[in-house]
């Protein structure tokens, strides 16, 4: 097998595939209320997604995560996962805001999408609405509970923001203890629209860890080499993780590429430039991938103007 390995020994093992840049929320750090979106005609078709991921499997791809925008808004979502499920992937995951999960449990299960990352920045209705511009907290919580009962492997993603939701740190720890679901706190990254407020709202993973340690001891949990999070268990049994993309960059171990809904493959979330692989033959794509291997930065770029929902978070 020809593996995709760059000059720094980083092997491409994981792909984030964005299915759409559209969303049914407007998280203030991700997109403005008056966002504009790509025409749906530009989306890679179901067959193109299948062919691209299939070829990447032959180059050693092991894990696929579907994302967006909100991936569950893609009209052909069911058809896409049905095809992708046939590929020899070790793991298929979905990153979602959770609103539409109730419509998809059966097909997610049938098509072995067992790993769900659900974004949930607040457990309080007012704060949730303020961050997301949507009143969907109850539905999201209910869907998470159903997903747990149905046996899905769930992680909650919380973007921690000073003065916005950081007062809920211990509420999330209690939530994890009560539900048995791991909660991961993400540092606010300097991407797209988040750059406007980033400096004021940024709160480091270390500060959150210190706050937690003042009330409970944190027991470190083993992690995979290319994992992006540092994980702990609290005395009470809560599982908490921290993704310190800003303060402790993990570029040296990064194993991910990202494919946007319109077919731009990027070697890094924080790079504007990528290569269009839409309409290319297998041989042309294979050649573009060799170029892309050289486009992955070793040092973390400081920021990127590209909106997060268009790249695929
Ligand atoms: N709509 C889905 C969701 O919210 O889970 C998938 C796409 S969303 C862009 C993926 C993840 O990126 C979410 O957990 C979101 O909170 C996170 N995200 C978006 N912008 C971010 C930023 N500037 N810094 C850190 N995380 C961000
Ligand atoms: Fe939508 Fe996810 Fe962006 Fe929020 S973070 S606006 S849910 S794509």
Coordinates of C-alpha atoms and ligand atoms in Angstrom, one line a residue:
X1 CA 0.0 0.0 0.0
X2 CA 1.3 3.5 -0.9
X3 CA 0.8 5.4 2.3
X4 CA 0.5 9.2 2.3
X5 CA 3.4 10.3 4.5
X6 CA 5.1 13.7 4.5
X7 CA 8.7 14.6 4.9
X8 CA 8.2 15.0 8.7
X9 CA 6.8 11.5 9.1
X10 CA 3.2 12.5 9.4
X11 CA 0.9 10.0 7.8
X12 CA -2.6 10.9 6.6
X13 CA -4.9 8.5 8.5
X14 CA -8.0 10.7 9.0
X15 CA -10.3 12.7 6.8
X16 CA -12.9 15.3 7.7
X17 CA -15.4 15.4 4.9
X18 CA -17.7 18.4 4.8
X19 CA -21.1 17.7 3.3
X20 CA -22.4 21.3 3.2
X21 CA -21.4 24.7 4.4
X22 CA -25.1 25.4 5.4
X23 CA -26.3 25.3 8.9
X24 CA -29.5 25.6 11.0
X25 CA -27.7 27.5 13.7
X26 CA -25.5 30.7 13.6
X27 CA -23.0 30.2 16.4
X28 CA -21.5 33.7 16.6
X29 CA -17.9 32.5 16.4
X30 CA -18.6 30.4 13.3
X31 CA -20.9 32.4 10.9
X32 CA -22.8 35.7 10.9
X33 CA -26.6 35.9 10.7
X34 CA -26.5 37.0 7.0
X35 CA -24.1 34.2 5.9
X36 CA -24.0 33.3 2.2
X37 CA -23.4 29.8 1.0
X38 CA -22.1 27.9 -2.0
X39 CA -24.6 26.8 -4.6
X40 CA -25.7 23.2 -3.9
X41 CA -24.7 22.4 -7.5
X42 CA -21.1 22.7 -6.5
X43 CA -21.3 19.9 -3.9
X44 CA -19.3 16.7 -4.7
X45 CA -21.9 14.1 -5.6
X46 CA -22.5 10.9 -3.6
X47 CA -20.5 9.0 -6.2
X48 CA -17.6 11.5 -6.1
X49 CA -17.4 11.3 -2.3
X50 CA -17.4 7.6 -2.5
X51 CA -14.7 7.4 -5.2
X52 CA -12.4 9.9 -3.4
X53 CA -12.7 8.3 0.0
X54 CA -12.3 4.8 -1.5
X55 CA -9.1 5.8 -3.2
X56 CA -7.8 7.4 0.0
X57 CA -8.6 4.1 1.8
X58 CA -6.2 2.4 -0.7
X59 CA -3.6 5.0 0.5
X60 CA -4.1 4.1 4.2
X61 CA -7.0 6.2 5.3
X62 CA -8.5 4.7 8.4
X63 CA -11.0 7.1 9.9
X64 CA -13.6 9.4 8.3
X65 CA -15.6 12.1 10.1
X66 CA -18.5 13.8 8.4
X67 CA -18.9 17.5 9.2
X68 CA -20.0 20.8 7.8
X69 CA -21.7 23.3 8.2
X70 CA -24.4 21.0 9.6
X71 CA -23.9 17.7 7.8
X72 CA -27.4 16.4 8.6
X73 CA -28.8 19.2 6.4
X74 CA -27.4 17.6 3.3
X75 CA -30.4 16.2 1.4
X76 CA -28.5 13.1 0.3
X77 CA -27.0 12.4 3.7
X78 CA -28.6 8.9 4.0
X79 CA -27.5 7.9 0.5
X80 CA -23.9 9.2 1.2
X81 CA -23.4 7.2 4.4
X82 CA -24.9 4.1 2.9
X83 CA -22.2 4.1 0.2
X84 CA -19.4 5.2 2.5
X85 CA -20.3 2.4 5.0
X86 CA -19.1 -0.2 2.4
X87 CA -15.5 1.1 2.5
X88 CA -12.8 -0.5 4.7
X89 CA -12.7 2.3 7.2
X90 CA -12.0 1.5 10.9
X91 CA -14.2 4.3 12.1
X92 CA -16.9 6.6 10.7
X93 CA -17.9 9.6 12.8
X94 CA -20.2 12.5 12.6
X95 CA -19.8 16.0 14.0
X96 CA -23.2 17.7 14.4
X97 CA -25.1 20.3 16.4
X98 CA -27.5 17.5 17.2
X99 CA -30.8 19.2 16.2
X100 CA -31.7 16.7 13.5
X101 CA -30.3 13.6 15.0
X102 CA -33.7 12.1 15.8
X103 CA -34.4 11.8 12.0
X104 CA -31.3 9.8 11.4
X105 CA -30.7 7.3 14.2
X106 CA -31.7 4.2 12.2
X107 CA -29.6 5.0 9.2
X108 CA -26.6 6.1 11.3
X109 CA -26.7 2.7 13.1
X110 CA -27.3 0.7 9.9
X111 CA -24.3 2.4 8.2
X112 CA -21.9 2.1 11.2
X113 CA -21.7 5.8 12.0
X114 CA -21.3 5.0 15.7
X115 CA -19.1 7.9 16.9
X116 CA -21.0 11.2 17.4
X117 CA -19.4 14.5 18.4
X118 CA -22.2 16.8 19.4
X119 CA -21.5 20.5 19.8
X120 CA -23.2 21.9 22.9
X121 CA -21.8 25.2 24.2
X122 CA -24.3 25.8 27.0
X123 CA -26.7 23.8 29.2
X124 CA -28.7 27.0 29.8
X125 CA -31.4 28.0 27.4
X126 CA -30.7 31.7 27.4
X127 CA -26.9 31.3 26.9
X128 CA -27.4 28.5 24.3
X129 CA -29.7 30.9 22.3
X130 CA -27.3 33.8 22.7
X131 CA -24.4 31.8 21.3
X132 CA -26.2 29.9 18.5
X133 CA -29.1 32.2 17.7
X134 CA -31.4 29.2 18.0
X135 CA -33.8 27.9 20.6
X136 CA -33.0 24.2 20.3
X137 CA -31.4 23.3 23.6
X138 CA -34.2 20.9 24.7
X139 CA -34.2 19.0 21.4
X140 CA -30.4 18.7 21.4
X141 CA -30.4 17.4 25.0
X142 CA -33.2 14.9 24.2
X143 CA -31.4 13.7 21.1
X144 CA -28.1 13.2 23.0
X145 CA -30.0 11.2 25.6
X146 CA -31.7 9.0 23.0
X147 CA -28.3 8.5 21.1
X148 CA -26.7 7.4 24.4
X149 CA -29.6 5.0 25.1
X150 CA -29.3 3.6 21.6
X151 CA -25.6 2.8 22.2
X152 CA -23.8 5.5 20.1
X153 CA -20.4 6.6 21.3
X154 CA -20.9 10.3 22.1
X155 CA -18.6 13.2 22.9
X156 CA -19.8 16.7 23.7
X157 CA -17.7 19.6 22.2
X158 CA -17.9 22.8 24.2
X159 CA -16.1 25.9 22.8
X160 CA -15.0 27.6 26.0
X161 CA -15.5 31.4 25.9
X162 CA -14.6 33.8 28.7
X163 CA -17.6 35.8 29.9
X164 CA -19.9 33.8 27.6
X165 CA -20.1 30.2 29.0
X166 CA -17.0 29.7 31.2
X167 CA -19.3 30.0 34.3
X168 CA -20.8 26.6 33.2
X169 CA -17.5 24.7 33.6
X170 CA -18.7 22.7 36.7
X171 CA -22.2 22.3 35.2
X172 CA -20.6 20.4 32.3
X173 CA -18.6 18.3 34.7
X174 CA -21.8 17.4 36.6
X175 CA -23.5 16.7 33.2
X176 CA -20.7 14.3 32.3
X177 CA -20.9 12.6 35.7
X178 CA -24.6 12.2 35.5
X179 CA -24.8 10.9 31.9
X180 CA -21.5 9.1 31.5
X181 CA -20.7 11.2 28.4
X182 CA -17.3 12.7 27.8
X183 CA -17.2 16.5 27.6
X184 CA -14.4 18.2 25.7
X185 CA -13.6 21.9 26.1
X186 CA -12.2 23.5 22.9
X187 CA -10.1 26.6 22.9
X188 CA -11.6 29.3 20.7
X189 CA -9.5 29.4 17.5
X190 CA -8.5 32.4 15.4
X191 CA -10.5 31.2 12.4
X192 CA -12.9 33.3 10.2
X193 CA -15.5 35.2 12.1
X194 CA -14.1 34.1 15.5
X195 CA -11.1 36.4 15.0
X196 CA -13.2 39.4 15.9
X197 CA -13.8 38.4 19.5
X198 CA -11.1 35.8 19.9
X199 CA -8.7 37.9 22.0
X200 CA -11.4 39.0 24.4
X201 CA -13.2 35.6 24.8
X202 CA -10.2 33.2 24.6
X203 CA -9.7 31.1 27.6
X204 CA -6.8 28.6 27.7
X205 CA -7.2 24.9 28.4
X206 CA -4.7 25.3 31.2
X207 CA -6.8 27.9 32.9
X208 CA -9.8 25.6 32.8
X209 CA -7.7 22.7 34.1
X210 CA -6.4 24.9 37.0
X211 CA -10.0 26.0 37.8
X212 CA -11.1 22.3 37.9
X213 CA -8.1 21.3 40.0
X214 CA -9.0 23.8 42.7
X215 CA -12.2 21.7 43.3
X216 CA -11.3 18.1 42.3
X217 CA -8.3 16.0 41.4
X218 CA -7.9 15.1 37.7
X219 CA -6.6 11.7 36.8
X220 CA -5.0 11.6 33.3
X221 CA -6.3 9.1 30.8
X222 CA -4.1 7.6 28.1
X223 CA -4.5 9.0 24.6
X224 CA -3.6 8.0 21.0
X225 CA -0.4 9.6 19.6
X226 CA -2.3 11.7 17.1
X227 CA -5.2 12.6 19.4
X228 CA -6.0 16.3 19.6
X229 CA -7.3 16.2 23.2
X230 CA -5.9 15.7 26.7
X231 CA -8.3 13.6 28.7
X232 CA -8.9 13.3 32.4
X233 CA -11.3 11.6 34.8
X234 CA -12.5 13.5 37.9
X235 CA -12.8 12.0 41.4
X236 CA -16.6 11.8 40.8
X237 CA -16.2 9.8 37.6
X238 CA -16.8 12.7 35.1
X239 CA -14.8 12.4 31.8
X240 CA -13.3 15.7 30.6
X241 CA -11.0 16.5 27.7
X242 CA -9.3 19.6 26.5
X243 CA -8.4 20.6 22.9
X244 CA -5.8 23.2 23.2
X245 CA -5.4 24.1 19.5
X246 CA -4.2 27.6 20.3
X247 CA -2.0 27.1 23.3
X248 CA -0.6 23.6 22.7
X249 CA -0.6 23.1 18.9
X250 CA -0.5 19.4 17.8
X251 CA 0.8 20.0 14.2
X252 CA 3.8 17.7 14.7
X253 CA 1.5 14.7 15.1
X254 CA -1.3 15.8 12.8
X255 CA -2.8 13.0 10.7
X256 CA -5.8 14.8 9.2
X257 CA -6.8 16.2 5.8
X258 CA -10.0 18.1 5.2
X259 CA -12.2 18.0 2.1
X260 CA -14.7 20.8 1.6
X261 CA -18.2 20.2 0.2
X262 CA -17.1 21.6 -3.1
X263 CA -14.0 19.4 -3.4
X264 CA -11.1 21.5 -2.1
X265 CA -8.7 19.2 -0.2
X266 CA -6.7 20.9 2.5
X267 CA -3.8 19.6 4.4
X268 CA -4.5 21.9 7.3
X269 CA -7.5 23.6 8.9
X270 CA -5.5 26.8 9.3
X271 CA -4.4 27.1 5.7
X272 CA -6.5 29.0 3.2
X273 CA -4.9 27.2 0.2
X274 CA -5.9 23.8 -0.8
X275 CA -6.2 21.8 -4.1
X276 CA -9.4 21.2 -6.0
X277 CA -9.9 17.5 -6.7
X278 CA -13.3 17.7 -8.2
X279 CA -13.6 16.2 -11.7
X280 CA -10.1 14.8 -11.5
X281 CA -9.2 11.2 -12.5
X282 CA -7.7 8.8 -10.0
X283 CA -4.2 9.3 -11.4
X284 CA -4.6 13.1 -11.3
X285 CA -5.8 13.0 -7.7
X286 CA -2.9 10.7 -6.7
X287 CA -0.5 13.3 -8.1
X288 CA -2.3 16.2 -6.4
X289 CA -2.0 14.3 -3.1
X290 CA 1.8 14.3 -3.4
X291 CA 1.7 18.1 -3.8
X292 CA -0.6 18.4 -0.8
X293 CA 1.7 16.4 1.4
X294 CA 4.2 19.2 1.0
X295 CA 1.5 21.8 1.9
X296 CA 1.0 20.8 5.5
X297 CA 2.8 23.3 7.7
X298 CA 5.0 22.1 10.5
X299 CA 4.5 25.2 12.6
X300 CA 1.0 26.3 13.4
X301 CA -0.3 29.2 11.3
X302 CA -1.5 32.0 13.6
X303 CA -4.9 32.4 12.0
X304 CA -6.9 32.0 8.9
X305 CA -9.6 34.2 7.3
X306 CA -11.6 31.3 5.7
X307 CA -14.9 30.8 7.6
X308 CA -15.0 27.5 9.6
X309 CA -18.2 26.3 8.2
X310 CA -16.9 26.4 4.7
X311 CA -13.7 24.4 5.4
X312 CA -15.4 21.8 7.6
X313 CA -14.8 21.9 11.3
Ligands
LIG1 N1 -22.3 22.0 12.7 C1 -21.5 20.9 13.3 C2 -21.2 21.2 14.8 O1 -21.4 22.3 15.2 O2 -20.8 20.3 15.4 C3 -20.3 20.6 12.6 C4 -19.4 21.8 12.1 S1 -18.8 22.8 13.3 C5 -17.9 24.0 12.3 C6 -17.5 21.7 14.0 C7 -17.0 22.2 15.4 O3 -16.1 23.3 15.2 C8 -18.0 22.6 16.4 O4 -17.8 21.8 17.6 C9 -17.8 24.0 16.6 O5 -18.1 24.4 17.9 C10 -16.3 24.1 16.3 N2 -15.8 25.5 16.0 C11 -16.3 26.3 15.0 N3 -15.6 27.5 15.0 C12 -14.6 27.3 16.0 C13 -13.6 28.2 16.5 N4 -13.4 29.4 16.0 N5 -12.8 27.7 17.4 C14 -13.0 26.5 18.0 N6 -14.0 25.6 17.6 C15 -14.8 26.1 16.6
LIG2 FE1 -23.5 25.6 12.6 FE2 -21.7 24.1 13.7 FE3 -21.0 26.5 12.8 FE4 -22.6 26.3 14.9 S1 -20.4 25.6 14.8 S2 -22.9 27.7 13.2 S3 -23.7 24.5 14.5 S4 -21.6 24.8 11.6

